[in-house]
Tab-separated table of C-alpha atoms and ligand atoms in Angstrom:
chain	number	residue	atom	x	y	z
R	13	MET	CA	-0.051	0.052	-0.071
R	14	SER	CA	1.509	3.356	-1.105
R	15	PRO	CA	1.710	5.734	0.102
R	16	ALA	CA	1.852	4.867	3.760
R	17	THR	CA	0.862	7.420	6.221
R	18	GLY	CA	2.404	10.555	7.951
R	19	ALA	CA	0.553	12.724	5.614
R	20	VAL	CA	-2.961	11.896	5.026
R	21	ALA	CA	-2.899	11.946	0.881
R	22	SER	CA	-5.731	13.810	-1.091
R	23	ALA	CA	-8.532	12.204	-2.828
R	24	ALA	CA	-7.628	11.861	-6.936
R	25	PRO	CA	-9.488	14.749	-8.932
R	26	GLY	CA	-13.156	13.706	-9.451
R	27	GLU	CA	-13.223	10.985	-6.496
R	28	GLU	CA	-15.851	11.334	-3.610
R	29	SER	CA	-14.051	12.127	-0.323
R	30	PRO	CA	-15.640	9.818	2.631
R	31	ALA	CA	-14.558	11.217	5.115
R	32	GLY	CA	-17.024	12.212	7.940
R	33	THR	CA	-18.838	8.782	6.723
R	34	VAL	CA	-19.446	6.771	9.918
R	35	LEU	CA	-19.530	2.889	9.209
R	36	LEU	CA	-22.105	0.742	10.856
R	37	GLY	CA	-22.663	3.570	13.582
R	38	ARG	CA	-18.955	2.554	15.044
R	39	TYR	CA	-15.743	4.129	12.576
R	40	GLU	CA	-15.641	7.745	11.645
R	41	LEU	CA	-13.949	7.688	8.617
R	42	GLY	CA	-11.278	10.255	8.167
R	43	GLY	CA	-8.615	11.388	5.270
R	44	LEU	CA	-7.007	8.514	3.197
R	45	LEU	CA	-3.927	7.578	3.907
R	46	GLY	CA	-2.599	5.431	1.319
R	47	ARG	CA	-4.133	3.239	-1.747
R	48	GLY	CA	-2.949	0.529	-3.622
R	49	ALA	CA	-4.387	-1.613	-6.805
R	50	SER	CA	-7.170	-3.103	-5.009
R	51	ALA	CA	-7.726	-1.310	-1.651
R	52	LYS	CA	-7.566	2.071	-0.119
R	53	VAL	CA	-6.556	3.104	3.622
R	54	TYR	CA	-8.093	5.556	5.879
R	55	LEU	CA	-8.239	7.240	8.787
R	56	ALA	CA	-10.831	6.568	11.414
R	57	ARG	CA	-11.918	7.453	14.395
R	58	ASP	CA	-13.400	4.435	16.848
R	59	LEU	CA	-16.375	6.502	17.835
R	60	LEU	CA	-16.711	3.745	20.972
R	61	THR	CA	-13.398	4.205	22.614
R	62	GLY	CA	-11.904	7.478	20.458
R	63	GLU	CA	-9.085	4.912	19.351
R	64	SER	CA	-8.087	5.843	16.022
R	65	VAL	CA	-7.455	2.879	13.520
R	66	ALA	CA	-6.648	2.369	9.615
R	67	ILE	CA	-9.309	1.247	7.696
R	68	LYS	CA	-8.185	-0.583	4.812
R	69	SER	CA	-11.575	-1.072	2.466
R	70	PHE	CA	-12.296	-2.781	-0.552
R	71	PRO	CA	-14.814	-2.961	-3.155
R	72	ASN	CA	-17.189	-6.019	-2.226
R	73	PRO	CA	-16.523	-8.763	-4.817
R	74	ARG	CA	-19.521	-9.880	-4.069
R	75	ALA	CA	-20.902	-6.755	-5.050
R	76	SER	CA	-22.784	-6.864	-9.022
R	77	GLY	CA	-19.630	-5.940	-10.961
R	78	GLY	CA	-17.555	-6.113	-8.132
R	79	ALA	CA	-15.432	-8.804	-9.672
R	80	GLU	CA	-14.428	-6.689	-12.374
R	81	GLU	CA	-13.493	-3.971	-10.023
R	82	GLY	CA	-11.551	-4.765	-7.349
R	83	ARG	CA	-10.169	-8.438	-6.000
R	84	ARG	CA	-11.277	-11.497	-5.845
R	85	PRO	CA	-13.334	-12.423	-3.075
R	86	ALA	CA	-10.215	-15.445	-2.389
R	87	ALA	CA	-7.913	-12.807	-1.858
R	88	ILE	CA	-9.675	-10.798	0.603
R	89	GLU	CA	-10.073	-13.689	2.356
R	90	ARG	CA	-6.669	-15.243	2.199
R	91	GLU	CA	-5.770	-12.099	3.182
R	92	ALA	CA	-8.250	-11.795	6.012
R	93	ALA	CA	-7.481	-15.893	7.024
R	94	ILE	CA	-3.498	-14.546	7.270
R	95	LEU	CA	-4.013	-11.288	9.374
R	96	ARG	CA	-6.074	-13.207	12.048
R	97	ARG	CA	-3.541	-15.563	12.222
R	98	LEU	CA	-0.677	-13.107	13.664
R	99	ARG	CA	-0.630	-11.015	16.811
R	100	HIS	CA	2.511	-9.472	16.786
R	101	ARG	CA	3.929	-6.348	18.233
R	102	HIS	CA	5.728	-5.400	14.765
R	103	VAL	CA	2.747	-6.487	12.916
R	104	VAL	CA	0.146	-4.383	12.065
R	105	ARG	CA	-2.816	-6.360	13.629
R	106	LEU	CA	-6.557	-6.722	12.222
R	107	HIS	CA	-9.288	-5.770	14.501
R	108	GLU	CA	-12.393	-6.984	13.251
R	109	ILE	CA	-13.862	-7.118	9.585
R	110	LEU	CA	-17.135	-5.013	8.593
R	111	ALA	CA	-18.858	-5.322	5.525
R	112	THR	CA	-21.487	-3.265	3.616
R	113	ARG	CA	-23.636	-3.938	0.367
R	114	LYS	CA	-20.164	-2.238	-1.706
R	115	LYS	CA	-16.857	-2.205	0.573
R	116	VAL	CA	-15.446	-4.453	2.693
R	117	HIS	CA	-13.001	-3.025	5.450
R	118	PHE	CA	-10.720	-4.392	7.576
R	119	VAL	CA	-10.297	-2.622	10.960
R	120	LEU	CA	-6.323	-2.311	11.802
R	121	ASP	CA	-3.846	-0.662	13.796
R	122	LEU	CA	-2.910	2.356	12.696
R	123	ALA	CA	0.820	3.297	12.115
R	124	ALA	CA	0.324	6.799	13.107
R	125	GLY	CA	4.228	7.186	12.910
R	126	GLY	CA	4.536	6.439	8.946
R	127	GLU	CA	6.795	4.980	6.609
R	128	LEU	CA	9.907	3.725	8.369
R	129	PHE	CA	11.894	5.806	5.276
R	130	SER	CA	10.895	9.094	6.347
R	131	LEU	CA	13.713	8.312	9.692
R	132	VAL	CA	16.642	8.224	6.920
R	133	ASP	CA	18.999	11.774	6.965
R	134	ALA	CA	19.925	13.643	4.207
R	135	SER	CA	21.869	10.949	2.044
R	136	GLY	CA	18.703	9.055	2.464
R	137	ARG	CA	20.352	6.486	4.982
R	138	MET	CA	20.468	5.586	9.071
R	139	THR	CA	23.315	5.488	11.506
R	140	GLU	CA	23.993	1.406	11.269
R	141	ASP	CA	22.964	1.360	14.795
R	142	LEU	CA	19.449	2.611	13.957
R	143	ALA	CA	19.086	0.404	11.545
R	144	ARG	CA	19.930	-2.468	13.458
R	145	HIS	CA	17.085	-1.349	16.176
R	146	TYR	CA	14.819	-1.196	13.050
R	147	PHE	CA	16.303	-4.647	11.444
R	148	ARG	CA	15.840	-6.561	14.425
R	149	GLN	CA	12.177	-5.433	14.994
R	150	LEU	CA	11.192	-5.994	11.555
R	151	ILE	CA	13.034	-10.118	12.295
R	152	SER	CA	11.114	-10.838	14.969
R	153	ALA	CA	8.488	-10.220	13.095
R	154	VAL	CA	9.396	-12.064	10.057
R	155	ARG	CA	10.265	-14.931	12.138
R	156	TYR	CA	7.092	-14.993	13.825
R	157	CYS	CA	4.980	-15.388	10.556
R	158	HIS	CA	7.040	-17.565	9.433
R	159	ALA	CA	6.931	-19.599	12.265
R	160	ARG	CA	2.873	-19.728	12.023
R	161	GLY	CA	3.394	-20.812	8.765
R	162	VAL	CA	2.216	-17.498	6.557
R	163	PHE	CA	4.857	-15.847	4.600
R	164	HIS	CA	4.852	-11.827	3.358
R	165	ARG	CA	6.359	-11.845	-0.231
R	166	ASP	CA	6.375	-8.132	-0.746
R	167	ILE	CA	8.961	-6.949	2.167
R	168	LYS	CA	9.929	-3.493	1.016
R	169	PRO	CA	10.122	-0.128	2.935
R	170	GLU	CA	6.403	0.823	1.778
R	171	ASN	CA	5.312	-1.706	3.893
R	172	LEU	CA	7.601	-1.103	6.958
R	173	LEU	CA	5.596	1.355	9.013
R	174	LEU	CA	5.640	2.375	12.532
R	175	ASP	CA	3.441	3.105	15.187
R	176	GLU	CA	3.514	6.192	17.419
R	177	ALA	CA	5.541	4.958	19.478
R	178	GLY	CA	8.312	4.499	17.007
R	179	ALA	CA	8.097	0.864	16.768
R	180	LEU	CA	8.639	-0.804	13.326
R	181	LYS	CA	4.927	-2.623	12.056
R	182	VAL	CA	4.925	-4.776	8.945
R	183	ALA	CA	1.578	-4.023	7.175
R	184	ASP	CA	0.181	-5.007	3.723
R	185	PHE	CA	-0.355	-9.166	3.520
R	186	GLY	CA	-1.567	-8.518	0.684
R	187	LEU	CA	0.929	-10.593	-1.589
R	188	GLY	CA	1.067	-12.797	1.713
R	189	ALA	CA	0.875	-16.759	1.666
R	190	VAL	CA	0.142	-18.998	3.860
R	191	ALA	CA	2.153	-22.452	4.637
R	192	ASP	CA	1.302	-25.536	1.760
R	193	GLY	CA	2.715	-28.635	3.145
R	194	GLY	CA	6.197	-27.741	2.119
R	195	ASN	CA	5.453	-27.255	-1.890
R	196	LEU	CA	7.322	-24.931	-3.541
R	197	ARG	CA	5.550	-21.998	-5.002
R	198	HIS	CA	5.247	-20.877	-7.963
R	199	THR	CA	3.507	-17.522	-8.007
R	200	LEU	CA	5.625	-14.130	-9.449
R	201	CYS	CA	5.727	-11.769	-6.298
R	202	GLY	CA	6.936	-9.398	-4.664
R	203	THR	CA	8.727	-5.335	-6.102
R	204	PRO	CA	11.523	-5.879	-8.716
R	205	ALA	CA	14.255	-4.153	-6.463
R	206	TYR	CA	13.366	-6.515	-3.437
R	207	VAL	CA	12.570	-9.935	-5.330
R	208	ALA	CA	14.895	-12.631	-4.858
R	209	PRO	CA	16.671	-14.467	-7.481
R	210	GLU	CA	14.865	-17.613	-7.333
R	211	ILE	CA	12.087	-16.113	-7.948
R	212	LEU	CA	13.643	-15.003	-11.497
R	213	SER	CA	14.031	-18.685	-12.167
R	214	ARG	CA	10.824	-19.365	-12.182
R	215	LYS	CA	12.097	-22.622	-10.835
R	216	GLY	CA	9.669	-22.527	-7.392
R	217	TYR	CA	11.004	-21.402	-4.258
R	218	ASP	CA	10.315	-21.089	-0.793
R	219	PRO	CA	8.509	-18.345	0.439
R	220	ALA	CA	10.600	-17.943	3.905
R	221	LYS	CA	14.074	-17.687	1.455
R	222	VAL	CA	12.239	-15.156	-0.217
R	223	ASP	CA	11.613	-12.844	2.918
R	224	ILE	CA	14.716	-13.527	4.167
R	225	TRP	CA	16.019	-11.728	0.906
R	226	SER	CA	13.420	-8.724	0.658
R	227	CYS	CA	15.325	-7.926	4.025
R	228	GLY	CA	18.320	-8.250	3.524
R	229	VAL	CA	17.543	-5.466	0.536
R	230	VAL	CA	16.045	-3.331	3.208
R	231	LEU	CA	18.943	-3.293	5.552
R	232	PHE	CA	21.448	-2.685	2.825
R	233	VAL	CA	19.048	0.362	1.345
R	234	LEU	CA	18.713	1.669	5.246
R	235	ALA	CA	22.049	1.784	5.962
R	236	ALA	CA	23.227	2.716	2.408
R	237	GLY	CA	21.207	4.752	1.004
R	238	TYR	CA	20.628	3.026	-2.168
R	239	LEU	CA	19.868	-0.092	-3.456
R	240	PRO	CA	22.239	-3.497	-3.647
R	241	PHE	CA	20.840	-4.107	-7.145
R	242	ASN	CA	20.183	-1.590	-9.373
R	243	ASP	CA	19.774	-0.017	-13.422
R	244	ALA	CA	18.427	1.963	-15.325
R	245	SER	CA	17.027	-0.921	-17.375
R	246	LEU	CA	14.844	-3.674	-15.402
R	247	VAL	CA	16.794	-6.718	-17.425
R	248	ASN	CA	20.076	-5.314	-16.105
R	249	MET	CA	18.880	-5.127	-12.693
R	250	TYR	CA	17.309	-8.947	-12.623
R	251	ARG	CA	20.775	-9.848	-13.891
R	252	LYS	CA	22.322	-8.291	-11.156
R	253	ILE	CA	20.310	-10.024	-8.850
R	254	TYR	CA	20.436	-13.245	-10.411
R	255	ALA	CA	23.841	-12.773	-10.142
R	256	GLY	CA	23.591	-11.961	-6.611
R	257	LYS	CA	26.980	-9.427	-6.333
R	258	PHE	CA	26.541	-6.069	-4.790
R	259	ARG	CA	29.128	-3.708	-3.711
R	260	CYS	CA	28.917	-2.630	0.237
R	261	PRO	CA	29.532	1.135	0.730
R	262	SER	CA	33.014	2.149	2.205
R	263	TRP	CA	31.529	3.000	5.629
R	264	PHE	CA	29.485	-0.178	6.628
R	265	SER	CA	31.162	-2.578	9.091
R	266	PRO	CA	32.960	-5.885	8.771
R	267	ALA	CA	30.284	-7.679	10.778
R	268	LEU	CA	27.474	-5.915	8.461
R	269	ARG	CA	28.980	-7.033	5.447
R	270	ASP	CA	29.262	-10.353	6.524
R	271	LEU	CA	26.216	-10.697	7.582
R	272	LEU	CA	25.053	-8.932	3.722
R	273	ARG	CA	26.568	-11.292	2.011
R	274	ARG	CA	25.217	-14.807	4.227
R	275	VAL	CA	21.060	-12.768	3.888
R	276	LEU	CA	21.669	-11.655	-0.185
R	277	HIS	CA	23.015	-14.896	-1.025
R	278	PRO	CA	21.810	-15.803	-4.493
R	279	ASN	CA	21.319	-19.897	-3.550
R	280	PRO	CA	18.636	-20.047	-1.599
R	281	ASP	CA	20.079	-23.259	0.250
R	282	ALA	CA	22.994	-21.297	1.081
R	283	ARG	CA	21.343	-18.308	2.299
R	284	ILE	CA	21.332	-17.618	6.129
R	285	ASP	CA	17.547	-18.330	8.187
R	286	ALA	CA	16.299	-16.091	10.357
R	287	ASP	CA	17.583	-18.712	12.989
R	288	GLY	CA	20.735	-17.674	11.849
R	289	ILE	CA	20.457	-14.015	11.570
R	290	VAL	CA	19.461	-13.764	15.396
R	291	ALA	CA	22.721	-15.424	16.242
R	292	HIS	CA	24.641	-13.313	13.996
R	293	PRO	CA	27.169	-11.188	15.742
R	294	TRP	CA	26.509	-8.029	14.000
R	295	PHE	CA	22.717	-8.394	14.866
R	296	CYS	CA	23.446	-9.180	18.567
R	297	ASP	CA	26.249	-6.368	19.094
R	298	GLY	CA	25.326	-4.169	22.025
R	299	ALA	CA	22.355	-6.258	23.250
R	300	SER	CA	21.639	-8.467	26.400
R	301	ASP	CA	20.702	-11.923	25.713
R	302	GLU	CA	17.425	-10.881	28.146
R	303	GLU	CA	16.680	-7.716	25.749
R	304	LEU	CA	17.306	-10.089	22.641
R	305	ALA	CA	14.721	-12.770	24.176
R	306	ARG	CA	12.153	-10.057	24.873
R	307	LEU	CA	12.508	-8.748	21.088
R	308	MET	CA	12.288	-12.512	19.502
R	309	VAL	CA	8.906	-13.001	21.703
R	310	GLY	CA	6.899	-9.799	20.375
R	311	GLY	CA	4.540	-10.531	22.997
R	312	HIS	CA	2.911	-12.380	25.813
R	313	GLU	CA	0.350	-14.491	23.126
R	314	GLU	CA	2.752	-15.373	20.941
R	315	ALA	CA	3.351	-18.552	22.887
R	316	TRP	CA	-0.312	-19.631	22.693
R	317	PHE	CA	0.205	-20.306	18.884
R	318	LYS	CA	3.496	-21.886	18.778
R	319	PRO	CA	2.779	-25.782	17.323
R	320	GLU	CA	4.486	-27.288	20.445
R	321	PHE	CA	2.860	-25.526	23.127
R	322	LYS	CA	-0.447	-26.222	21.423
R	323	GLU	CA	0.996	-30.372	21.776
R	324	ASP	CA	1.778	-29.868	24.718
R	325	MET	CA	-1.218	-28.624	25.878
R	326	ALA	CA	-2.843	-31.455	24.821
R	327	ARG	CA	-1.287	-33.830	27.023
R	328	GLU	CA	-2.149	-34.765	30.299
R	329	MET	CA	-0.258	-33.800	33.170
R	330	THR	CA	1.936	-35.729	34.306
R	331	ALA	CA	3.229	-35.569	38.179
R	332	PHE	CA	6.442	-33.351	36.599
R	333	ASP	CA	3.983	-30.746	35.290
R	334	ILE	CA	2.497	-30.549	38.594
R	335	LEU	CA	5.884	-29.828	40.166
R	336	SER	CA	7.100	-27.364	37.497
R	337	PHE	CA	3.795	-25.428	37.959
R	338	SER	CA	4.003	-25.090	41.143
R	339	PRO	CA	7.474	-23.858	42.649
R	340	GLY	CA	8.918	-25.749	45.727
R	341	SER	CA	5.674	-28.239	45.364
R	342	ASP	CA	3.394	-25.640	47.075
R	343	LEU	CA	0.387	-27.117	45.360
R	344	SER	CA	-1.370	-23.852	46.367
R	345	ALA	CA	0.098	-22.203	43.559
R	346	LEU	CA	-2.164	-24.246	41.326
R	347	PHE	CA	-5.199	-22.075	41.803
R	348	GLY	CA	-4.922	-18.541	40.337
R	349	ALA	CA	-1.771	-18.621	38.575
R	350	GLY	CA	-1.242	-14.577	37.413
R	351	PRO	CA	-1.660	-12.407	35.020
R	352	GLY	CA	-3.892	-12.938	32.643
R	353	LYS	CA	-3.798	-17.310	33.564
R	354	GLU	CA	-6.516	-18.600	35.777
R	355	ARG	CA	-6.023	-22.352	37.215
R	356	VAL	CA	-8.983	-24.329	38.992
R	357	PHE	CA	-9.271	-27.750	40.237
R	358	VAL	CA	-12.393	-29.941	39.233
R	359	SER	CA	-13.636	-33.065	40.057
R	360	GLU	CA	-15.101	-34.215	36.776
R	361	PRO	CA	-14.046	-35.332	33.500
R	362	ALA	CA	-12.482	-32.943	30.820
R	363	ALA	CA	-15.389	-33.356	28.372
R	364	ASP	CA	-17.610	-32.198	30.780
R	365	VAL	CA	-15.795	-29.068	31.442
R	366	LEU	CA	-15.204	-28.414	27.623
R	367	SER	CA	-18.262	-29.035	26.591
R	368	ARG	CA	-19.684	-26.204	29.167
R	369	VAL	CA	-16.810	-24.041	27.926
R	370	GLU	CA	-17.813	-24.557	24.492
R	371	ALA	CA	-22.082	-23.770	25.441
R	372	ALA	CA	-20.625	-20.369	27.374
R	373	GLY	CA	-18.318	-19.108	24.402
R	374	ARG	CA	-21.502	-20.318	21.542
R	375	LYS	CA	-24.034	-18.451	24.197
R	376	GLU	CA	-21.954	-15.289	24.377
R	377	GLY	CA	-21.569	-15.512	20.372
R	378	TYR	CA	-17.667	-16.331	20.174
R	379	ARG	CA	-16.442	-18.678	17.744
R	380	VAL	CA	-15.300	-21.936	19.474
R	381	ARG	CA	-12.482	-24.194	17.965
R	382	ARG	CA	-11.257	-27.405	19.900
R	383	GLU	CA	-8.178	-28.654	19.154
R	384	GLY	CA	-6.122	-31.626	20.635
R	385	LYS	CA	-7.179	-35.207	19.697
R	386	ARG	CA	-7.240	-36.527	23.463
R	387	GLY	CA	-10.480	-34.266	24.515
R	388	THR	CA	-8.342	-32.237	26.875
R	389	GLY	CA	-8.439	-28.862	24.860
R	390	PRO	CA	-7.406	-26.171	24.479
R	391	VAL	CA	-10.573	-24.850	23.342
R	392	TYR	CA	-10.581	-21.422	21.955
R	393	LEU	CA	-12.959	-18.908	22.193
R	394	GLU	CA	-12.191	-15.965	19.401
R	395	GLU	CA	-14.105	-12.966	18.167
R	396	GLU	CA	-14.882	-12.357	14.852
R	397	SER	CA	-11.915	-10.561	14.028
R	398	GLY	CA	-9.932	-13.763	15.140
R	399	GLY	CA	-9.020	-11.763	18.759
R	400	ILE	CA	-8.471	-14.374	21.681
R	401	VAL	CA	-11.077	-14.314	24.405
R	402	ALA	CA	-9.949	-17.015	26.611
R	403	LYS	CA	-8.089	-20.604	25.908
R	404	VAL	CA	-9.418	-23.329	27.993
R	405	SER	CA	-7.212	-26.610	28.659
R	406	VAL	CA	-7.719	-29.125	30.866
R	407	PHE	CA	-5.075	-31.280	32.280
R	408	LYS	CA	-6.006	-34.916	33.710
R	409	LEU	CA	-4.361	-35.657	37.245
R	410	ALA	CA	-6.418	-38.876	37.022
R	411	ASP	CA	-9.490	-40.284	36.484
R	412	ALA	CA	-12.670	-36.996	36.782
R	413	VAL	CA	-9.742	-35.054	38.259
R	414	CYS	CA	-8.543	-31.929	36.240
R	415	VAL	CA	-6.899	-28.944	36.556
R	416	VAL	CA	-8.579	-26.215	34.290
R	417	GLU	CA	-6.278	-23.417	33.023
R	418	VAL	CA	-7.537	-20.217	31.313
R	419	VAL	CA	-5.519	-18.266	29.411
R	420	LYS	CA	-7.546	-14.961	29.164
R	421	GLY	CA	-7.646	-12.373	26.173
R	422	ASP	CA	-6.283	-9.154	26.493
R	423	GLY	CA	-9.033	-6.603	27.276
R	424	ALA	CA	-12.079	-5.404	29.411
R	425	GLU	CA	-13.976	-7.468	27.363
R	426	ALA	CA	-12.306	-10.632	27.934
R	427	ALA	CA	-12.064	-10.388	31.522
R	428	LEU	CA	-15.866	-9.401	32.303
R	429	PHE	CA	-16.415	-12.727	29.979
R	430	TRP	CA	-14.033	-14.537	32.651
R	431	THR	CA	-16.336	-13.182	35.635
R	432	GLU	CA	-19.380	-13.083	34.335
R	433	ARG	CA	-19.555	-16.973	32.293
R	434	LEU	CA	-16.425	-18.890	31.497
R	435	GLN	CA	-15.590	-18.911	35.828
R	436	PRO	CA	-19.050	-19.902	36.252
R	437	ALA	CA	-18.662	-22.936	33.391
R	438	VAL	CA	-15.577	-24.115	34.242
R	439	LYS	CA	-16.712	-24.626	37.997
R	440	PRO	CA	-20.480	-24.483	38.518
R	441	PRO	CA	-21.689	-23.847	42.320
R	442	VAL	CA	-22.078	-26.690	44.095
R	443	LEU	CA	-25.432	-26.915	44.848
R	444	SER	CA	-26.904	-28.406	48.451
I	6	ADE	N1	-1.042	2.597	5.366
I	6	ADE	C1	-1.521	0.954	4.823
I	6	ADE	N2	-1.778	0.752	6.279
I	6	ADE	C2	-1.788	1.079	7.249
I	6	ADE	C3	-2.044	1.172	8.620
I	6	ADE	N3	-2.176	0.605	9.404
I	6	ADE	N4	-1.506	2.417	9.296
I	6	ADE	C4	-1.299	3.451	8.371
I	6	ADE	N5	-1.141	3.976	7.306
I	6	ADE	C5	-1.433	2.809	6.649
């Protein structure tokens, strides 16, 4: 989506501005922030909370004439499915989706700080330290997306925005893809100067490696002020990309040169991956292990979604789990497990508890999703936008003796749902 925010763009001549329109009684549209091939992004205000948001509006492809005008329904649904999967400090988050007869609107985090590129100096670059600061945030986001099976496929400066606090936000997953069981992709994607050589050879590519390449081009541009592979002729530019030959400017440190040689490696099999980048001396330089670990997590909610975490939660609780839940073997720690988390002992089968949890979620209008094969969950209760209200897992201690663990979603709604509906469902009052 280009240009991004910072300044509000004006509507094209003859184009009607929707500023002042209130969508579904909730979001008041403001100025145009940017436009892409198939969507426009507007500043908007949530009349309920007073918060500013960004609204990305597509022509509704289900409206008559929509298919020719805008994107296919599948493309919008794919972008929505991708955004719903992602909840990370450095990724623009989808709050909800609204649809009217003519339009589909994604309500998104507002990146109020404009494009990352607004931070370059008069010579078009930033210091190596500042480039490292933002590259770390970029890799944190990309690594998270890849772990969730999501690939951006169009990482470039226009899609790297800043929030009001100056933190990086990766935006626009309109060309994104989700993992499809390891098949190589053939779709031609991306922006010429940022495109990886294997895309040009059309032999199929691994989208994770393509994203890493584009991150390398972004890093080079931030620190150099110009592109690593460039030519007035597109064919010559592609030749240079294909050969993977570039020259670093004299001011690049040896460690940065070394990292870039590994990231911009023309052979995808020899290219460094996100984990390799995180371990590289240039990337780590000046940061403590704790800072790097915090950066790589990106937010407490991430752990919920890690496949290995889900797998963990699906198994029965062992004696080891009980001890690690309650340091010093003090079993009282099993009750009320700290911020955002609750643990409750119940003396009934896991299936009964989870059925009540599911019923409570449905009654409130949440989407209910049960995972795991052993009937112990977790059960996810989700808002329409994909935001998680609660995740409930049951650990079986013995037949009909369980610990129910509830991880609550953020915000007042999730807290209220816990006290009003979920807690009584997890542990119904004992009738005398
Ligand atoms: N341009 C594209 N997406 C945006 C967003 N989420 N916030 C601000 N400007 C944008």
